[in-house]
Coordinates of C-alpha atoms and ligand atoms in Angstrom, one line a residue:
X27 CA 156.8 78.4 56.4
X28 CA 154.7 78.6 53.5
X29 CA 152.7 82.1 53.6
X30 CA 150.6 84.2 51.2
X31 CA 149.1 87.9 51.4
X32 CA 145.1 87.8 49.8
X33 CA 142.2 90.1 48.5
X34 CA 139.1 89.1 47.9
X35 CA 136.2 91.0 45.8
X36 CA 132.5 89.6 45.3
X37 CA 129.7 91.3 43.1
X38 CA 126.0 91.0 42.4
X39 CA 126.9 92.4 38.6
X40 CA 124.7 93.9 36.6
X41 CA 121.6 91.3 35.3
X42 CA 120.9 88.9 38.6
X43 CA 118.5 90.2 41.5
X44 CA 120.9 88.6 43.7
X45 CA 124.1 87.0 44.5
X46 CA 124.1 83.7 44.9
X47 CA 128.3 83.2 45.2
X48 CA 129.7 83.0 48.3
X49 CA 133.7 83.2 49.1
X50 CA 136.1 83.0 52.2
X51 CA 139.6 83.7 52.5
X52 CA 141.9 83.7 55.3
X53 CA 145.5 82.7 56.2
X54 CA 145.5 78.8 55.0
X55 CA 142.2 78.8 53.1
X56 CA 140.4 80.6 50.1
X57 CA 137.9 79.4 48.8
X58 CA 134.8 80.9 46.4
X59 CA 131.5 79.0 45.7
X60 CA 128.7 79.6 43.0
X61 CA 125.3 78.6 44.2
X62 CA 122.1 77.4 41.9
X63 CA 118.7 76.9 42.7
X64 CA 114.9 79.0 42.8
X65 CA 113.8 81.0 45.4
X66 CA 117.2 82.0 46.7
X67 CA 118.5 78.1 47.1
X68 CA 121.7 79.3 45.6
X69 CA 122.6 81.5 48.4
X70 CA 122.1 79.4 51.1
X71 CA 123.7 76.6 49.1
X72 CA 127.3 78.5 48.1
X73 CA 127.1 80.4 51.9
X74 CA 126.7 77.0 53.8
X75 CA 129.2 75.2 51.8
X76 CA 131.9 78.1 52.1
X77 CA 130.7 77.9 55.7
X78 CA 131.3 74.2 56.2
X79 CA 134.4 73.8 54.3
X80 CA 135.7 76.8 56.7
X81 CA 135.0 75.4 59.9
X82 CA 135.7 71.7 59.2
X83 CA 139.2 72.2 57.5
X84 CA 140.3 74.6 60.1
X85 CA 139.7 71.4 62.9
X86 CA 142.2 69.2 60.6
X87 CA 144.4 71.2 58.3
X88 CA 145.5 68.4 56.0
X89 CA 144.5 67.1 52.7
X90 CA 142.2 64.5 54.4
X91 CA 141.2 67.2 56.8
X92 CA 140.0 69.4 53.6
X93 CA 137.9 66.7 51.3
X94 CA 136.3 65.4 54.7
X95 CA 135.3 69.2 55.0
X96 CA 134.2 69.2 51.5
X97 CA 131.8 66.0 52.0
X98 CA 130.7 67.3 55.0
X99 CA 129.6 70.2 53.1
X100 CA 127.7 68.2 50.2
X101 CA 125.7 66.8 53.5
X102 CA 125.2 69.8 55.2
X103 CA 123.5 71.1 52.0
X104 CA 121.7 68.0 51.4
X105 CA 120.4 68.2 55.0
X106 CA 119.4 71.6 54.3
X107 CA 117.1 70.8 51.4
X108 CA 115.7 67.5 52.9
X109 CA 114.6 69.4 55.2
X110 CA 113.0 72.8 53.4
X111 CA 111.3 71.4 50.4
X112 CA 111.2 74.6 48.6
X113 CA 114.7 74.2 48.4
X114 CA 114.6 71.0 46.5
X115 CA 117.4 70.9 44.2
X116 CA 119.9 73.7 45.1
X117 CA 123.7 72.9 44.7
X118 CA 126.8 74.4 44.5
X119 CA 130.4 74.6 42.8
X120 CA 133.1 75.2 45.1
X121 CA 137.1 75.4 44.7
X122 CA 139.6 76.2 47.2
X123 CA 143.5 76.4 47.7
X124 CA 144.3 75.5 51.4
X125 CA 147.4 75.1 52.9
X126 CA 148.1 71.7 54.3
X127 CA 150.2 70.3 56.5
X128 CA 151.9 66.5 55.4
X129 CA 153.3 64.1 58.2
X130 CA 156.4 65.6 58.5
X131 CA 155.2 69.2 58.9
X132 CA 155.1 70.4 55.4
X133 CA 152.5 72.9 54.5
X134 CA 151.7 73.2 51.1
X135 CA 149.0 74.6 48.7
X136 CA 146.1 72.0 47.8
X137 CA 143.8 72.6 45.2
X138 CA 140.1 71.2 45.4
X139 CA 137.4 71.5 43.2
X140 CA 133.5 70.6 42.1
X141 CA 132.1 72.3 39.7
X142 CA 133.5 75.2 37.0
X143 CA 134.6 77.9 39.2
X144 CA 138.6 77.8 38.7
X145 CA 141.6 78.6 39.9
X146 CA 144.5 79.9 37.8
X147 CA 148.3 80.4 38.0
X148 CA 149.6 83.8 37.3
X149 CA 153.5 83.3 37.1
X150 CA 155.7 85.7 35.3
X151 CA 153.0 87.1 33.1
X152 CA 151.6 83.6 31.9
X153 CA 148.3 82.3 33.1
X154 CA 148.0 78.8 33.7
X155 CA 144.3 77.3 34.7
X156 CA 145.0 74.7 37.6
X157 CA 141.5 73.5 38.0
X158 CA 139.3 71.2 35.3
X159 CA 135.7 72.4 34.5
X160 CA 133.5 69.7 35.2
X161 CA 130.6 70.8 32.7
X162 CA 129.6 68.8 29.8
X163 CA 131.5 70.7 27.1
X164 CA 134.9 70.8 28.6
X165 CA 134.6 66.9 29.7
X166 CA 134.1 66.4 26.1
X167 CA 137.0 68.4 25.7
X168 CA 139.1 66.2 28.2
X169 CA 138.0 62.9 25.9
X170 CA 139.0 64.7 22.4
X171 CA 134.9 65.1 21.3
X172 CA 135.9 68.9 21.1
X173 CA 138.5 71.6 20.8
X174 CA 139.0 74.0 23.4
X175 CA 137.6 76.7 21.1
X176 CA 134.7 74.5 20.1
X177 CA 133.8 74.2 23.7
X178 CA 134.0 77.9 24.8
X179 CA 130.8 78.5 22.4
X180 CA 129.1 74.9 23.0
X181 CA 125.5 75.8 24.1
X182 CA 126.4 72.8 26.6
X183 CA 129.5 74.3 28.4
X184 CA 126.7 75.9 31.0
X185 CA 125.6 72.5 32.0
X186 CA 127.9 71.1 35.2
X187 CA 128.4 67.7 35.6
X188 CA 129.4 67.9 39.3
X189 CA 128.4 69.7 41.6
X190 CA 127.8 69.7 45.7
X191 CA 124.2 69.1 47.1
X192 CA 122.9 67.0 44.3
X193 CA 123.7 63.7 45.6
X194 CA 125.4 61.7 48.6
X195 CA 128.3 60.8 45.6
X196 CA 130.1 63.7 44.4
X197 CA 133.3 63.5 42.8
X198 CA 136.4 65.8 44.2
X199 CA 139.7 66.8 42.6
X200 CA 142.1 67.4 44.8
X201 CA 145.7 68.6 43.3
X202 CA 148.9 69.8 45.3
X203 CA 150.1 73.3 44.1
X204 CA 153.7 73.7 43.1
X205 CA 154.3 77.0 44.2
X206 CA 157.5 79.2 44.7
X207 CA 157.2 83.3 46.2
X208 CA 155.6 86.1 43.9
X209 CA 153.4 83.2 42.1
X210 CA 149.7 84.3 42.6
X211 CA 146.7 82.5 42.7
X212 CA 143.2 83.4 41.3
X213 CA 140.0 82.0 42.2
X214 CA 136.9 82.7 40.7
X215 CA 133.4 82.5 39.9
X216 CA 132.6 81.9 35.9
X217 CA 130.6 85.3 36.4
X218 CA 134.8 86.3 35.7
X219 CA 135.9 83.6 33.4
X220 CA 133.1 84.4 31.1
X221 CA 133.4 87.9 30.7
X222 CA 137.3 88.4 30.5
X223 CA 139.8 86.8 28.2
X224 CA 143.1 85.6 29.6
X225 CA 145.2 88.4 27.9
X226 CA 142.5 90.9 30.3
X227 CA 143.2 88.2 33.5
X228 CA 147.1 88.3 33.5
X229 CA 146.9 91.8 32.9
X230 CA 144.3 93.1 35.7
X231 CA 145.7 90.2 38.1
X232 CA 149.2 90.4 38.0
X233 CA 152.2 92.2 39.6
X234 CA 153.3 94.8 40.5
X235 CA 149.3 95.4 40.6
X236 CA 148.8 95.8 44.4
X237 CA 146.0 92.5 45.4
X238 CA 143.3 94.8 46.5
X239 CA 142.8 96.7 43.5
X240 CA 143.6 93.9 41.1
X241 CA 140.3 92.3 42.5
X242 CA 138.4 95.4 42.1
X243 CA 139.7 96.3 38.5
X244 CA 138.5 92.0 37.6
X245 CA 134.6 93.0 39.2
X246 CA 134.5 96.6 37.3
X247 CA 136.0 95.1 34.5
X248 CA 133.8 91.8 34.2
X249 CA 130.9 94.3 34.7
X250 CA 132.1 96.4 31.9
X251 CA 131.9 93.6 29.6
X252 CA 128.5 92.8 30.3
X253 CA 128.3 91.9 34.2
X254 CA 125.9 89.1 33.2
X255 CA 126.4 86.6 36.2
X256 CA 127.6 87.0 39.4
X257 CA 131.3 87.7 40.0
X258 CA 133.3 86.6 42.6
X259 CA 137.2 86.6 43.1
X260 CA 140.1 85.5 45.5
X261 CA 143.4 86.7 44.8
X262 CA 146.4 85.0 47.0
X263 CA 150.0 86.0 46.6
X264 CA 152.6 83.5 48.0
X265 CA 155.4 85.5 50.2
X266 CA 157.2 82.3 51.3
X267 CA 157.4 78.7 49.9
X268 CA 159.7 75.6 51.6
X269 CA 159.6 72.6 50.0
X270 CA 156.7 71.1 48.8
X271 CA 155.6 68.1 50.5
X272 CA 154.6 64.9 48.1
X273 CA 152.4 65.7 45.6
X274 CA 148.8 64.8 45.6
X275 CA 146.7 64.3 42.1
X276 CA 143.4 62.5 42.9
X277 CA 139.9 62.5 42.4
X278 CA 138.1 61.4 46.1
X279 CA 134.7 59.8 45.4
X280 CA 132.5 60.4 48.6
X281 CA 130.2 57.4 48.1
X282 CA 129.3 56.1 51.4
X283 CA 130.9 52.9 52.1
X284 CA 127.1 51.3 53.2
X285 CA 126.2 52.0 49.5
X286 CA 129.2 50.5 48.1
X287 CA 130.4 47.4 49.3
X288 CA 134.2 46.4 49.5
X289 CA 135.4 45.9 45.8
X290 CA 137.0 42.3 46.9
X291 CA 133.2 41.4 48.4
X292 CA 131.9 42.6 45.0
X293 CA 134.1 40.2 42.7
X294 CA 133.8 37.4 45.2
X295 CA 129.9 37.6 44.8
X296 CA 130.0 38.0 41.3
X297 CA 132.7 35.2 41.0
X298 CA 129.9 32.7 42.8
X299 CA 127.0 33.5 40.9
X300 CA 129.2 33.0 37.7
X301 CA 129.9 29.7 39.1
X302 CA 126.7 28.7 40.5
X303 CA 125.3 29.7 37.2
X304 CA 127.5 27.9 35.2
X305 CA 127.1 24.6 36.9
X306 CA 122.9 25.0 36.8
X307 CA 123.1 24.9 32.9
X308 CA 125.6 22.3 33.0
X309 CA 123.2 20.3 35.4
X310 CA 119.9 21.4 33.2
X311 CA 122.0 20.2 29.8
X312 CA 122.8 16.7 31.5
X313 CA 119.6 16.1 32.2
X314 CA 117.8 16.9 29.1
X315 CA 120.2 15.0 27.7
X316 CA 119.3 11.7 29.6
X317 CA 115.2 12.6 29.2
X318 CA 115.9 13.0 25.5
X319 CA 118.1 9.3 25.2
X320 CA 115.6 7.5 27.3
X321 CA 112.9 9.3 25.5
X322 CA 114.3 8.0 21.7
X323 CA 115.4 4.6 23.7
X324 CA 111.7 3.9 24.7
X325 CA 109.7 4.8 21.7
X326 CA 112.4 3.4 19.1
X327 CA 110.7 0.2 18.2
X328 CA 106.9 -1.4 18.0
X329 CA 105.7 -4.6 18.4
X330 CA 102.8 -6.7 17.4
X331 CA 100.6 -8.2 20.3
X332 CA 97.1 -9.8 20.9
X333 CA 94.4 -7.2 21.8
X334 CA 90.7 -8.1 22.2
X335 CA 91.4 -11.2 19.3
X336 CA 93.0 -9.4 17.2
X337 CA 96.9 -8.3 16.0
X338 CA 97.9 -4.5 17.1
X339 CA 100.8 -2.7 17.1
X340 CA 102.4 -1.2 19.5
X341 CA 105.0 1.3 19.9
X342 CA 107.6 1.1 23.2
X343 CA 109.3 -1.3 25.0
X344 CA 106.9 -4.1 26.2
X345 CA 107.3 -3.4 29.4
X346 CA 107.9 0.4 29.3
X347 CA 111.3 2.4 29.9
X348 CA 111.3 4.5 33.0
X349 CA 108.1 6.9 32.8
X350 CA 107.5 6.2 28.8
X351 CA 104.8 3.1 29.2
X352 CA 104.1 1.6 25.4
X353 CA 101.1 2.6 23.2
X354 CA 99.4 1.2 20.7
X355 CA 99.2 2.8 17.7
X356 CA 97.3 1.1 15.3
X357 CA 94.3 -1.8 15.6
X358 CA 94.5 -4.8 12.6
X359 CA 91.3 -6.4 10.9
X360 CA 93.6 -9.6 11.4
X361 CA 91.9 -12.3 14.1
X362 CA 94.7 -13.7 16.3
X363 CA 93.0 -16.9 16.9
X364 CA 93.6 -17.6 13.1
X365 CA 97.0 -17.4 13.4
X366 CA 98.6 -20.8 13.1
X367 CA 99.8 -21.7 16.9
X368 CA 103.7 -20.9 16.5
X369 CA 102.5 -18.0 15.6
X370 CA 99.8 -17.6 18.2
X371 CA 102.8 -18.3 20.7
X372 CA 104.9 -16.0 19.0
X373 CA 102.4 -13.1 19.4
X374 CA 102.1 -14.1 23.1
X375 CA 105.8 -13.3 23.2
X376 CA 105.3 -10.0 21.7
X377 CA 106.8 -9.4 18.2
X378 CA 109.4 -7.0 18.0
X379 CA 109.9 -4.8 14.8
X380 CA 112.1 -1.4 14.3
X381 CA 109.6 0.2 12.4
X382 CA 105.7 0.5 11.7
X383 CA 105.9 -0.3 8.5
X384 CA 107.7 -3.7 8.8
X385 CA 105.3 -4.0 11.8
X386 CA 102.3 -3.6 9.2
X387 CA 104.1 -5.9 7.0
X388 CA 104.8 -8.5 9.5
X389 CA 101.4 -9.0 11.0
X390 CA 99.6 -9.1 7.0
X391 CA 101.9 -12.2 6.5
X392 CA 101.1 -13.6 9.7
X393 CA 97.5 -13.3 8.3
X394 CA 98.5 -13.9 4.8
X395 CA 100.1 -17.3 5.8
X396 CA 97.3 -18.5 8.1
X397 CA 95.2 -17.9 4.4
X398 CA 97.7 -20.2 2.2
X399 CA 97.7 -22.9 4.8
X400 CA 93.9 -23.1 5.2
X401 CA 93.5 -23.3 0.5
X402 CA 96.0 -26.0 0.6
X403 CA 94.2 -28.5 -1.4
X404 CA 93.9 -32.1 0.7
X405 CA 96.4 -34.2 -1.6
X406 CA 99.0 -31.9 0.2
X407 CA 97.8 -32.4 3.3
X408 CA 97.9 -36.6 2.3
X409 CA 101.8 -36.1 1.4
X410 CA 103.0 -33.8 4.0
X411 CA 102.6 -36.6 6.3
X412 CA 106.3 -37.5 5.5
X413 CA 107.8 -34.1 5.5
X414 CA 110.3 -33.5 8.3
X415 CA 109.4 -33.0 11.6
X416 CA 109.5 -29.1 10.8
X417 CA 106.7 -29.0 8.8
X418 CA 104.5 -30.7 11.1
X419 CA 103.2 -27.3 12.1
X420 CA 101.7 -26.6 8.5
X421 CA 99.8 -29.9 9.1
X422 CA 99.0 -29.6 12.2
X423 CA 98.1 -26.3 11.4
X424 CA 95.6 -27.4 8.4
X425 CA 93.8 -30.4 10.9
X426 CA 93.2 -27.1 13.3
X427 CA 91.2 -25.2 10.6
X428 CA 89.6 -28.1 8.9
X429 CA 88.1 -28.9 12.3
X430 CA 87.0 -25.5 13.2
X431 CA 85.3 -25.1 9.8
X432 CA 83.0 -28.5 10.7
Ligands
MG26 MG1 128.0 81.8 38.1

């Protein structure tokens, strides 16, 4: 049976009106808490949580049992300011070593924490810090921005980045404890970690200095060196160890499953719209491409027609493509009724021409040629009357104008 012996030591120290940590420690759980907040938020934040935490994991001692009891805390101190406004925006860190008991009836030590109170290892006169600050400085730490000595002066390593009663989403590391007997524990508030230096820790925390006064040697000496912040410790010394149960090294997100939906439901939706978008553009691409053809299809030619006597041109198919009717684009000074009548029947047919300026050119020597026939002098007239049949037209065309001129 895994067991430990504890002591446990808060103070107020000797610059805040109050203290606003909050610890607990018992036979399977020690835990200490460092409230925040205005108008003595902090204290009810760190007490509630400690007080949550406390209750719930003792109904289900096992690691599940003890990050339920953490999110239950985070809502119970949500709750709390939702429903006292002047405590709008109180949190707290909390970290705790419980012992939990596996499947199989193993009970071993589980670390959890929010926030930048820590826990350390004190094993044959070495400190080892089990728990990860979640401020702003020593995340930067953790992705190589800054050294570890850069951090411990940062003006940012104040600022948490996690942190119960904030949100319905916190974050919670939770870390199985390799322990073995004589190894103690120390939690604390950073009103310790800020005043003493490791060397001080190791040699104020550990053995053969009996637990009760090594936690009262850490207050008076944190208050010696300046007592700025509240200071709160736990000290737990392990008597007995069996084997440790399978190790645990996770960070728990509590996000509500209503406010995120299953990851597969997530990529499946995403997956369609990709889809559905892909196949709108390919659709919107298609058609512009068939307006566009049947737009350059319809207007690509002109033609030459009668209108109101005389030779325009047009532009379009004659009879219009689709929704692209022709139009005319430009009105002639040539009469059509002068034209000679091949012509005239030719017109009636509609002219086709690929552009306007063979269109233009086509209908002046239309004109042009009606002109030429009509100034023929009469002795041509007299000997076209043997030309082949396919000259008749000219003649023909000569008698036409001769008689409309009498
Ligand atoms: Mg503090």
């Amino acid at each position: 049976m895994t067991r430990w012996r504890f002591a446990a030591a808060t103070d107020t120290g000797l610059v805040r009106d109050a203290n606003e940590d909050a610890l607990s420690v018992d036979l399977t759980l020690a835990i200490v808490a460092d409230g925040m907040g205005g108008h003595a938020a902090g204290e009810i934040a760190s007490s509630l949580a400690v007080e949550v935490i406390t209750r719930r994991f003792h109904e289900d001692e096992t690691v599940e049992g003890l990050y339920a009891a953490v999110e239950a805390a985070n809502v119970a101190v949500l709750a709390d300011a939702a429903a006292n406004p002047e405590r709008f925006g109180m949190g707290t860190t909390v970290t705790a070593i419980a012992l939990t008991e596996d499947v199989a009836g193993i009970v071993s030590p589980t670390l959890i924490n929010v926030g930048d109170s820590r826990v350390y290892q004190l094993r044959d006169g070495a400190l080892r810090q089990l728990s990860d600050d979640h401020s702003v400085a020593e995340e930067w730490v953790r992705m190589g921005r800054l050294t570890p000595e850069e951090a411990a002066v940062h003006p940012r390593r104040h600022q948490l980045t996690r942190v119960l009663g904030m949100d319905e989403t916190v974050e919670i590391d939770v870390v199985s404890v390799v322990a073995q007997p004589g190894d103690r524990l120390l939690l604390c508030s950073d009103g310790l970690s800020n005043e003493l230096s490791p060397e001080q820790l190791v040699q104020l925390a550990s053995p053969p200095m009996p637990l009760e006064d090594a936690v009262d040697k850490l207050v008076a000496a944190a208050k010696e060196s300046g007592g700025r912040d509240n200071i709160s410790v736990v000290l737990v010394e392990f008597d007995d160890v069996v084997a440790t149960a399978t190790p645990v090294k996770r960070t728990v997100s509590t996000a509500p499953p209503a406010l995120a939906p299953p990851r597969s439901a997530r990529r499946r939706s995403s997956r369609f719209t990709w889809r559905v978008a892909i196949a709108g553009l390919v659709l919107i691409g298609v058609v512009a491409g068939f307006v566009a053809i049947m737009h350059w299809y319809a207007y690509s030619t002109y033609y030459l027609a009668d209108d109101a006597g005389f030779i325009a041109v047009y532009q379009g198919q004659p009879n219009g493509v689709l929704w692209y009717p022709p139009h005319k684009v430009l009105d002639t000074t040539f009469p059509s009724r002068n034209l000679r009548p091949a012509d005239q029947r030719l017109l009636a047919a509609t002219i086709s021409e690929p552009s306007l300026a063979s269109a233009l050119s086509y209908a002046a020597y239309l004109n042009r040629a009606w002109h030429l026939t009509r100034t023929v002098p009469s002795a041509t007239t007299t000997t076209t009357t043997s030309v082949p049949p396919t000259t008749t037209t000219t003649v023909r065309a000569v008698t036409t104008t001769t008689k409309a001129k009498g």
